[in-house]
Coordinates of C-alpha atoms and ligand atoms in Angstrom, one line a residue:
M12 CA 41.9 -22.8 -21.8
E13 CA 41.9 -24.9 -18.7
L14 CA 40.4 -23.3 -15.7
K15 CA 42.7 -23.4 -12.6
F16 CA 41.4 -23.5 -9.1
R17 CA 43.4 -22.6 -6.0
L18 CA 42.8 -22.2 -2.3
A19 CA 44.2 -19.1 -0.5
H20 CA 44.2 -18.4 3.2
T21 CA 44.0 -14.6 3.0
G22 CA 41.5 -12.1 4.0
A23 CA 39.4 -10.0 1.7
A24 CA 41.7 -7.1 1.6
E25 CA 44.9 -9.1 0.9
T26 CA 43.5 -11.5 -1.6
Q27 CA 45.1 -11.1 -5.0
A28 CA 43.0 -11.4 -8.2
D29 CA 41.6 -9.1 -10.9
A30 CA 38.4 -9.1 -8.8
V31 CA 37.4 -10.4 -5.4
V32 CA 33.8 -11.4 -4.7
L33 CA 32.4 -10.8 -1.3
F34 CA 29.0 -12.3 -0.4
G35 CA 26.8 -10.1 1.7
W36 CA 23.7 -10.8 3.7
E37 CA 20.5 -8.8 3.8
G38 CA 19.8 -7.4 7.3
T39 CA 23.2 -8.3 8.8
R40 CA 26.6 -7.1 7.7
R41 CA 29.6 -9.3 7.5
A42 CA 32.5 -7.8 9.5
E43 CA 34.9 -7.3 6.5
I44 CA 32.2 -5.7 4.6
E45 CA 31.0 -3.4 7.4
K46 CA 34.4 -1.7 7.6
A47 CA 35.0 -0.9 3.9
F48 CA 31.5 -0.8 2.5
A49 CA 29.4 0.9 5.2
A50 CA 28.8 3.7 2.8
V51 CA 27.6 1.4 0.0
Y52 CA 25.1 -0.2 2.4
D53 CA 24.1 3.2 3.9
S54 CA 23.4 4.6 0.4
G55 CA 20.9 1.8 -0.2
E56 CA 22.7 0.8 -3.4
F57 CA 23.5 -2.6 -2.0
S58 CA 21.5 -4.2 0.7
G59 CA 22.5 -7.8 0.4
K60 CA 19.3 -9.0 -1.2
A61 CA 19.6 -12.3 -3.0
M62 CA 21.2 -12.0 -6.4
E63 CA 21.9 -8.3 -6.0
T64 CA 25.4 -7.2 -7.1
T65 CA 27.5 -4.0 -6.9
L66 CA 30.9 -3.6 -8.5
L67 CA 33.4 -1.3 -7.0
H68 CA 36.9 -0.2 -8.3
A69 CA 40.0 0.8 -6.3
V70 CA 38.6 0.2 -2.9
P71 CA 41.1 1.6 -0.4
G72 CA 43.1 -1.1 1.4
F73 CA 42.2 -3.8 -1.1
A74 CA 44.9 -5.6 -3.1
A75 CA 42.4 -6.5 -5.9
P76 CA 41.5 -3.7 -8.3
R77 CA 37.8 -4.6 -8.3
V78 CA 35.5 -5.8 -5.5
L79 CA 32.1 -7.3 -6.3
L80 CA 29.5 -7.4 -3.6
A81 CA 27.1 -10.2 -4.2
G82 CA 23.9 -10.6 -2.1
L83 CA 22.8 -13.9 -0.6
G84 CA 19.5 -12.5 1.0
K85 CA 18.4 -13.1 4.6
R86 CA 20.6 -15.4 6.6
E87 CA 17.6 -17.4 7.9
K88 CA 16.4 -18.1 4.3
F89 CA 19.8 -19.2 3.0
D90 CA 20.3 -22.4 1.2
A91 CA 23.2 -23.9 -0.7
L92 CA 21.5 -23.5 -4.1
L93 CA 21.4 -19.7 -3.5
L94 CA 25.2 -19.7 -3.0
R95 CA 25.7 -21.5 -6.3
K96 CA 23.4 -19.1 -8.1
A97 CA 25.1 -16.0 -6.6
A98 CA 28.6 -17.4 -7.3
G99 CA 27.6 -18.2 -10.9
A100 CA 26.1 -14.8 -11.4
A101 CA 29.1 -13.1 -10.0
I102 CA 31.6 -14.8 -12.4
R103 CA 29.4 -14.2 -15.4
L104 CA 29.2 -10.5 -14.6
L105 CA 32.9 -10.3 -14.1
K106 CA 33.9 -12.3 -17.2
D107 CA 31.9 -9.9 -19.4
K108 CA 34.0 -7.1 -18.0
G109 CA 37.3 -8.7 -19.1
V110 CA 38.4 -10.0 -15.7
R111 CA 40.9 -12.9 -16.0
S112 CA 41.1 -14.1 -12.4
V113 CA 38.4 -14.1 -9.7
A114 CA 38.7 -14.8 -6.0
Y115 CA 35.7 -15.6 -3.8
V116 CA 36.3 -14.7 -0.2
L117 CA 34.3 -16.9 2.0
E118 CA 33.0 -15.9 5.4
A119 CA 34.2 -17.8 8.5
G120 CA 31.5 -20.3 9.4
A121 CA 30.3 -20.5 5.8
D122 CA 33.5 -22.0 4.4
G123 CA 33.3 -25.7 4.8
P124 CA 34.0 -28.3 2.1
G125 CA 30.4 -28.1 0.9
D126 CA 30.6 -24.3 0.5
V127 CA 33.9 -24.5 -1.3
A128 CA 32.5 -27.1 -3.7
A129 CA 29.4 -25.1 -4.3
V130 CA 31.3 -22.0 -5.2
A131 CA 33.9 -23.7 -7.3
E132 CA 31.4 -25.7 -9.3
A133 CA 29.1 -22.7 -9.9
A134 CA 32.1 -20.7 -11.1
A135 CA 33.1 -23.3 -13.6
L136 CA 29.6 -23.9 -14.8
G137 CA 29.0 -20.1 -15.0
L138 CA 31.9 -19.6 -17.3
W139 CA 30.7 -22.1 -19.9
E140 CA 29.3 -20.7 -23.2
P141 CA 27.5 -22.5 -26.0
D142 CA 29.6 -20.9 -28.7
V143 CA 32.0 -23.7 -29.6
L144 CA 31.0 -23.6 -33.3
K145 CA 31.0 -19.8 -33.6
T146 CA 33.9 -18.6 -35.8
D147 CA 33.3 -14.8 -35.4
K148 CA 34.2 -14.6 -31.7
P149 CA 36.3 -11.4 -31.0
A150 CA 40.0 -12.3 -31.1
G151 CA 41.9 -12.1 -27.9
A152 CA 38.9 -11.7 -25.7
A153 CA 39.7 -12.1 -22.0
V154 CA 38.9 -15.5 -20.5
V155 CA 38.7 -16.2 -16.8
G156 CA 41.6 -18.7 -16.3
E157 CA 41.9 -18.8 -12.5
V158 CA 39.4 -19.0 -9.7
T159 CA 40.6 -18.6 -6.1
I160 CA 38.7 -19.5 -3.0
A161 CA 39.9 -17.6 -0.1
T162 CA 39.1 -18.8 3.4
A163 CA 40.6 -18.8 6.9
N164 CA 39.7 -22.5 7.2
Q165 CA 42.9 -24.6 7.2
D166 CA 41.1 -27.9 7.1
A167 CA 42.7 -30.3 4.6
A168 CA 39.3 -31.5 3.5
L169 CA 38.9 -28.2 1.6
A170 CA 41.6 -29.0 -0.9
A171 CA 40.1 -32.4 -1.5
A172 CA 36.6 -30.9 -2.0
L173 CA 38.0 -28.3 -4.4
E174 CA 39.7 -31.0 -6.5
Q175 CA 36.6 -33.1 -6.6
S176 CA 34.6 -30.1 -7.7
R177 CA 37.0 -29.3 -10.5
I178 CA 36.6 -32.9 -11.8
V179 CA 32.8 -32.8 -11.4
A180 CA 32.7 -29.5 -13.3
E181 CA 34.9 -30.8 -16.0
G182 CA 32.5 -33.8 -16.4
A183 CA 29.5 -31.4 -16.6
T184 CA 31.5 -29.3 -19.2
L185 CA 32.1 -32.4 -21.3
A186 CA 28.4 -33.2 -21.1
R187 CA 27.5 -29.7 -22.2
D188 CA 30.1 -29.6 -25.0
I189 CA 28.6 -32.8 -26.4
S190 CA 25.0 -31.8 -25.9
V191 CA 25.4 -28.4 -27.6
Q192 CA 26.6 -30.1 -30.8
P193 CA 24.0 -30.0 -33.6
P194 CA 22.5 -33.3 -34.7
N195 CA 24.2 -33.3 -38.1
V196 CA 27.5 -33.5 -36.3
L197 CA 26.5 -35.4 -33.2
T198 CA 25.2 -38.6 -34.8
P199 CA 25.0 -41.8 -32.7
L200 CA 28.3 -42.9 -34.1
N201 CA 29.9 -39.6 -33.4
M202 CA 28.6 -39.7 -29.9
A203 CA 30.1 -43.2 -29.5
E204 CA 33.4 -41.8 -30.8
R205 CA 33.4 -39.1 -28.2
A206 CA 32.7 -41.6 -25.5
R207 CA 35.6 -43.8 -26.8
R208 CA 38.0 -40.9 -26.8
M209 CA 37.0 -40.0 -23.2
A210 CA 37.5 -43.7 -22.1
E211 CA 40.9 -43.9 -23.7
E212 CA 42.0 -40.7 -22.0
T213 CA 40.8 -41.8 -18.6
G214 CA 41.5 -45.5 -18.7
L215 CA 38.0 -46.8 -18.8
E216 CA 36.9 -49.8 -20.8
C217 CA 34.5 -48.8 -23.6
E218 CA 32.6 -51.1 -25.9
V219 CA 30.2 -50.0 -28.6
L220 CA 27.6 -52.4 -29.8
D221 CA 26.7 -51.9 -33.4
R222 CA 23.5 -52.7 -35.2
D223 CA 24.5 -56.3 -36.1
R224 CA 25.5 -57.1 -32.5
M225 CA 22.2 -55.7 -31.3
M226 CA 20.3 -57.8 -33.8
Q227 CA 22.1 -60.9 -32.6
L228 CA 21.3 -60.0 -29.0
G229 CA 17.6 -59.3 -29.9
M230 CA 17.4 -55.6 -29.0
G231 CA 14.2 -55.1 -31.0
A232 CA 12.9 -52.1 -29.1
L233 CA 16.0 -50.1 -29.6
L234 CA 16.4 -51.2 -33.2
G235 CA 12.8 -50.4 -34.0
V236 CA 13.5 -46.7 -33.2
A237 CA 16.8 -46.7 -35.1
Q238 CA 15.4 -48.2 -38.3
G239 CA 13.8 -45.0 -39.6
S240 CA 17.2 -43.3 -39.8
A241 CA 20.1 -43.7 -42.2
E242 CA 22.4 -43.1 -39.2
P243 CA 23.3 -46.4 -37.6
P244 CA 22.6 -46.8 -33.8
A245 CA 25.2 -47.4 -31.2
L246 CA 24.9 -48.8 -27.7
I247 CA 27.7 -47.2 -25.8
V248 CA 29.0 -49.1 -22.7
M249 CA 31.7 -47.6 -20.5
Q250 CA 33.0 -49.6 -17.6
Y251 CA 34.8 -48.5 -14.4
K252 CA 36.1 -51.2 -12.2
P253 CA 37.7 -50.2 -8.8
E254 CA 41.1 -51.7 -7.8
K255 CA 39.7 -52.6 -4.4
P256 CA 35.9 -52.9 -4.5
V257 CA 34.3 -52.2 -1.2
S258 CA 31.4 -54.5 -2.0
G259 CA 29.9 -56.6 -4.8
D260 CA 27.7 -53.7 -5.8
H261 CA 27.7 -52.6 -9.4
I262 CA 25.9 -49.4 -10.4
A263 CA 24.6 -48.7 -13.8
L264 CA 24.2 -45.1 -15.0
I265 CA 22.0 -45.1 -18.1
G266 CA 21.3 -42.0 -20.3
K267 CA 18.9 -41.5 -23.2
G268 CA 20.9 -40.7 -26.3
V269 CA 18.4 -39.7 -29.0
T270 CA 20.7 -37.5 -31.1
F271 CA 17.6 -36.0 -32.7
D272 CA 13.9 -36.7 -32.0
T273 CA 11.7 -35.8 -34.9
G274 CA 9.0 -38.0 -33.4
G275 CA 9.3 -40.5 -36.2
I276 CA 6.1 -41.2 -38.1
S277 CA 4.2 -39.7 -35.2
I278 CA 6.0 -36.6 -36.2
K279 CA 6.3 -33.6 -34.0
P280 CA 5.1 -30.1 -35.0
S281 CA 7.9 -28.2 -36.8
D282 CA 7.6 -25.2 -34.4
G283 CA 10.3 -25.8 -31.8
M284 CA 11.5 -29.0 -33.2
E285 CA 15.0 -27.7 -33.3
K286 CA 15.2 -28.1 -29.6
M287 CA 15.0 -31.9 -29.9
K288 CA 18.8 -31.9 -30.5
Y289 CA 19.1 -32.0 -26.7
D290 CA 17.3 -35.4 -26.6
M291 CA 20.7 -36.9 -25.9
A292 CA 21.5 -34.6 -23.0
A293 CA 21.1 -37.4 -20.4
G294 CA 23.4 -39.7 -22.5
A295 CA 26.0 -36.9 -22.6
A296 CA 25.6 -36.6 -18.8
V297 CA 26.5 -40.2 -18.4
I298 CA 29.6 -39.7 -20.5
G299 CA 30.6 -36.7 -18.5
A300 CA 29.9 -38.5 -15.2
M301 CA 31.9 -41.5 -16.3
Q302 CA 34.9 -39.2 -17.0
A303 CA 34.6 -37.8 -13.5
I304 CA 34.2 -41.2 -12.0
A305 CA 37.3 -42.6 -13.8
R306 CA 39.3 -39.7 -12.4
L307 CA 37.9 -39.9 -8.8
K308 CA 38.2 -43.6 -8.5
P309 CA 35.4 -44.6 -6.1
G310 CA 35.3 -48.1 -4.5
V311 CA 32.3 -49.3 -6.4
A312 CA 32.0 -50.7 -9.9
V313 CA 30.1 -48.4 -12.3
T314 CA 28.9 -49.0 -15.9
G315 CA 27.7 -46.1 -18.0
I316 CA 25.3 -47.1 -20.8
V317 CA 24.1 -44.8 -23.5
P318 CA 21.7 -46.1 -26.2
A319 CA 22.4 -43.7 -29.0
V320 CA 19.9 -43.5 -31.9
E321 CA 18.3 -40.9 -34.2
N322 CA 14.5 -40.9 -34.3
M323 CA 13.6 -40.2 -38.0
P324 CA 10.5 -40.9 -40.2
G325 CA 12.5 -42.6 -43.0
S326 CA 10.9 -45.1 -45.4
R327 CA 12.1 -47.9 -43.1
A328 CA 10.7 -46.2 -40.0
Q329 CA 8.5 -48.1 -37.6
R330 CA 4.8 -47.4 -37.8
P331 CA 2.3 -46.8 -35.0
S332 CA 0.9 -50.3 -34.4
D333 CA 4.2 -52.1 -35.0
I334 CA 5.0 -54.7 -32.3
V335 CA 8.6 -55.1 -31.4
K336 CA 10.3 -57.8 -29.3
S337 CA 12.5 -56.3 -26.6
L338 CA 15.7 -57.8 -25.3
S339 CA 13.8 -58.9 -22.2
G340 CA 11.7 -61.1 -24.5
R341 CA 8.6 -59.0 -23.8
T342 CA 6.6 -57.6 -26.8
I343 CA 5.8 -53.9 -27.0
E344 CA 3.1 -52.3 -29.2
V345 CA 4.5 -49.1 -30.5
L346 CA 1.4 -46.9 -30.4
N347 CA 3.3 -43.7 -30.8
T348 CA 6.7 -43.5 -32.4
D349 CA 7.5 -40.3 -30.6
A350 CA 7.6 -42.2 -27.3
E351 CA 10.9 -43.6 -28.4
G352 CA 13.0 -42.9 -25.3
R353 CA 11.4 -45.5 -23.2
L354 CA 11.9 -48.1 -26.1
I355 CA 15.6 -47.6 -26.3
L356 CA 15.9 -47.4 -22.5
A357 CA 14.0 -50.7 -22.1
D358 CA 16.7 -52.5 -23.9
A359 CA 19.5 -50.6 -22.2
I360 CA 18.0 -51.4 -18.8
T361 CA 17.8 -55.1 -19.7
W362 CA 21.4 -55.0 -21.0
A363 CA 22.5 -53.4 -17.7
K364 CA 20.9 -56.3 -15.9
Q365 CA 22.6 -58.8 -18.1
L366 CA 25.9 -57.2 -17.4
G367 CA 25.3 -57.9 -13.7
C368 CA 24.4 -54.4 -12.5
T369 CA 22.9 -54.5 -9.0
H370 CA 21.6 -50.9 -8.9
M371 CA 20.5 -48.6 -11.7
V372 CA 19.9 -44.9 -12.3
D373 CA 18.6 -43.8 -15.6
A374 CA 18.2 -40.2 -16.8
A375 CA 16.3 -39.1 -19.8
T376 CA 14.6 -36.1 -21.5
L377 CA 11.7 -38.5 -21.5
T378 CA 8.4 -36.6 -21.5
G379 CA 6.8 -33.2 -22.1
A380 CA 4.5 -34.2 -19.3
V381 CA 7.1 -33.8 -16.6
V382 CA 7.5 -30.2 -17.8
V383 CA 3.8 -29.7 -17.5
A384 CA 3.9 -31.1 -14.0
L385 CA 7.1 -29.5 -12.6
G386 CA 8.1 -26.8 -15.1
F387 CA 11.8 -25.9 -15.4
A388 CA 12.5 -25.7 -11.7
C389 CA 13.4 -29.3 -11.0
S390 CA 13.8 -32.8 -12.4
G391 CA 11.2 -35.5 -11.7
V392 CA 12.4 -38.6 -9.9
F393 CA 10.8 -42.0 -9.7
A394 CA 12.1 -45.0 -7.8
N395 CA 11.1 -48.6 -7.0
N396 CA 13.1 -48.7 -3.7
D397 CA 13.2 -46.2 -0.8
Q398 CA 16.9 -46.6 0.1
I399 CA 18.2 -45.9 -3.4
L400 CA 15.8 -43.0 -3.7
E401 CA 17.1 -41.5 -0.5
R402 CA 20.7 -41.8 -1.7
W403 CA 19.8 -40.2 -5.0
L404 CA 18.0 -37.3 -3.4
A405 CA 20.9 -36.7 -1.0
A406 CA 23.3 -36.7 -3.9
S407 CA 21.1 -34.3 -5.8
Q408 CA 21.0 -31.9 -2.9
E409 CA 24.8 -32.0 -2.6
S410 CA 25.2 -31.2 -6.2
G411 CA 22.7 -28.3 -6.3
E412 CA 20.5 -30.2 -8.9
R413 CA 16.9 -29.9 -7.7
M414 CA 14.8 -33.1 -7.9
W415 CA 11.3 -33.9 -6.9
H416 CA 10.0 -37.3 -6.0
M417 CA 7.0 -38.4 -8.2
P418 CA 4.7 -41.5 -7.7
L419 CA 4.7 -44.9 -9.4
Y420 CA 1.3 -46.1 -8.4
D421 CA 0.1 -49.4 -9.8
E422 CA -2.8 -47.6 -11.6
Y423 CA -0.3 -46.2 -14.1
R424 CA 0.4 -49.8 -15.2
D425 CA -3.2 -50.2 -16.3
Q426 CA -2.9 -47.3 -18.7
L427 CA -0.2 -49.2 -20.6
K428 CA -2.3 -52.3 -21.2
T429 CA -2.9 -53.4 -24.8
V430 CA -4.6 -56.5 -26.2
Y431 CA -2.1 -57.1 -29.0
A432 CA 1.2 -57.2 -27.0
D433 CA 2.6 -57.4 -23.5
I434 CA 2.7 -53.7 -23.1
G435 CA 1.9 -50.5 -25.1
N436 CA 4.5 -47.7 -25.3
V437 CA 2.1 -44.9 -24.4
G438 CA -0.4 -44.5 -21.5
G439 CA -2.9 -41.9 -22.8
R440 CA -3.2 -38.3 -22.1
W441 CA -2.9 -38.1 -18.3
G442 CA 0.0 -38.6 -16.0
G443 CA 2.4 -38.9 -18.9
A444 CA 5.6 -38.6 -16.9
C445 CA 4.3 -41.3 -14.5
T446 CA 3.2 -43.8 -17.2
A447 CA 6.5 -43.3 -19.0
A448 CA 8.4 -44.2 -15.7
M449 CA 6.0 -47.1 -15.2
F450 CA 6.9 -48.4 -18.6
L451 CA 10.6 -48.4 -17.7
K452 CA 9.8 -50.1 -14.3
E453 CA 8.4 -53.1 -16.2
F454 CA 11.9 -53.8 -17.6
V455 CA 13.8 -53.0 -14.4
G456 CA 12.1 -55.7 -12.3
D457 CA 13.3 -55.9 -8.7
T458 CA 16.7 -54.2 -9.2
P459 CA 16.8 -51.1 -7.0
W460 CA 16.4 -48.3 -9.5
V461 CA 15.9 -44.5 -9.9
H462 CA 14.6 -42.8 -13.0
V463 CA 15.2 -39.1 -13.5
D464 CA 13.2 -37.2 -16.1
I465 CA 15.2 -34.1 -17.1
A466 CA 13.1 -32.9 -20.0
G467 CA 12.5 -29.6 -18.1
T468 CA 16.0 -29.2 -16.6
G469 CA 18.5 -30.4 -19.2
W470 CA 18.3 -27.3 -21.3
L471 CA 17.9 -23.6 -20.6
D472 CA 15.8 -21.7 -23.3
D473 CA 17.2 -18.5 -21.9
A474 CA 20.3 -17.6 -20.0
K475 CA 20.1 -17.2 -16.3
P476 CA 22.3 -14.8 -14.3
G477 CA 24.6 -17.8 -13.3
M478 CA 24.3 -19.9 -16.4
A479 CA 24.4 -19.6 -20.2
K480 CA 21.4 -20.7 -22.3
G481 CA 21.6 -24.2 -23.7
P482 CA 22.6 -27.5 -22.1
T483 CA 22.9 -27.5 -18.3
G484 CA 24.9 -30.6 -17.7
I485 CA 22.3 -31.9 -15.3
P486 CA 22.5 -34.6 -13.7
V487 CA 26.3 -35.0 -13.9
G488 CA 26.7 -33.7 -10.4
S489 CA 24.1 -36.0 -8.9
F490 CA 25.5 -39.0 -10.8
V491 CA 29.0 -38.4 -9.4
H492 CA 28.0 -37.6 -5.8
F493 CA 25.7 -40.7 -5.8
V494 CA 28.6 -42.9 -6.8
M495 CA 31.2 -41.2 -4.6
N496 CA 29.0 -41.5 -1.5
W497 CA 28.2 -45.2 -2.2
K498 CA 28.6 -47.3 0.9
Ligands
BES504 N1 12.0 -36.3 -26.3 C1 10.6 -36.2 -26.0 C2 10.2 -35.6 -24.7 C3 10.4 -34.1 -24.6 C4 9.3 -33.3 -25.0 C5 11.5 -33.6 -24.0 C6 9.4 -31.9 -24.8 C7 11.6 -32.2 -23.9 C8 10.6 -31.4 -24.3 C9 10.0 -37.6 -26.0 O1 10.6 -38.5 -26.8 C10 8.6 -37.5 -26.5 O2 8.4 -37.1 -27.6 N2 7.6 -37.8 -25.6 C11 6.3 -37.7 -25.9 C12 5.6 -38.9 -25.3 C13 4.2 -39.1 -25.8 C14 4.1 -39.4 -27.3 C15 3.5 -40.1 -25.0 C16 5.7 -36.4 -25.3 O3 6.2 -36.1 -24.2 O4 5.0 -35.8 -25.9
ZN505 ZN1 9.9 -38.5 -28.8
ZN506 ZN1 12.7 -38.1 -27.2

């Protein structure tokens, strides 16, 4: 069912919905809350601590049958991410109680376009569940179909922000719907089919390069990864062209699309290997972002590129020590077949350059090393240009997707040296996220570029209060904001 969003200009007591959500602070009490809920505060049951919730029924004077108090913590410690977390947690709690419509009542002063966007996106993301292929779901279970944002703010910018949020959230939902598919269903060709369908629905151009075409072009790095699998590879290219371009800029969004990563001949341990179905999460994020971009119609040209392959140890599989010739003409010694993401991305990056892209962002579940470095709290970001980095970090902040800037020192290049080819595909034990990024940089050249390693953030092993377990949709929000803010 489609989720409907609406704006209302009513106060907490008048707002109509199955449940209203009121955010409360720790230490200070919001006026509307003070009146009706003094007793709740005084009892100590709710003190406004971050992520604290209390659900009340039949509050006198309230039109809605339920009121959920949701804590945001101390005012001075507040950040926009917290609002997203609390909004997501609130709707997940309410959805499990059979609520069909939810209204968030924003406080005056904390109800600008950014606040509306944060709450709306968090609500939509919070409602998503990874159960598309379950057939034993209880029939007739309640689904939240309507989210209202109530505010006294009459600014017309709020409606626009809400509409953009809805579209961003639908993009992230598409990315998650694709990512959650198992690898026997989501083969490279199936992924291409989904991209094509999206492009048809939104009016984007979509071209899928098949194995023969890639051979003609000389994409030896990508094809080397694909050759161990019976599933043919696909290079998915989705193009958005603005009616009135504001400049000659052309942004490439590139996402790793390994539909399953066994590691190839450098095979991974079987324990936990099932998680490697999410090795296409960044590719799915590009498809989701392109859907949103097609609908939002920014003034800059954007091309989405997803190299889609399966990394398998079949009898035709590449071997450690194989040397492949990339589309760029450079030779690569494949020292570890499990470092396949950078191989397919190298050719995708070169293809983006050949298509005339002037700026590039790639995202990938690229390394275990970035998870060692940063854990699950944020994605690692690498860039060869300060201006594009700044724009990317601003976009990530707007979308509530945490990112941390990592270094690309020349020393990392030394780790990739090999005597037999121009470059090796692994850089040894240390600084693995950085050497992987350095490998990509070799193929990027001077084009302003950002690389985002989402190995730690693309998938939740356990549900959070505001989000189900499974794919997160990261970095769809950053992709879209990055493009929408382009000047
Ligand atoms: N898809 C993996 C990276 C990954 C690992 C993502 C763990 C999420 C969790 C990637 O293709 C890979 O296998 N990388 C290797 C690189 C190594 C061989 C240099 C890794 O990180 O171990
Ligand atoms: Zn791998
Ligand atoms: Zn991989």
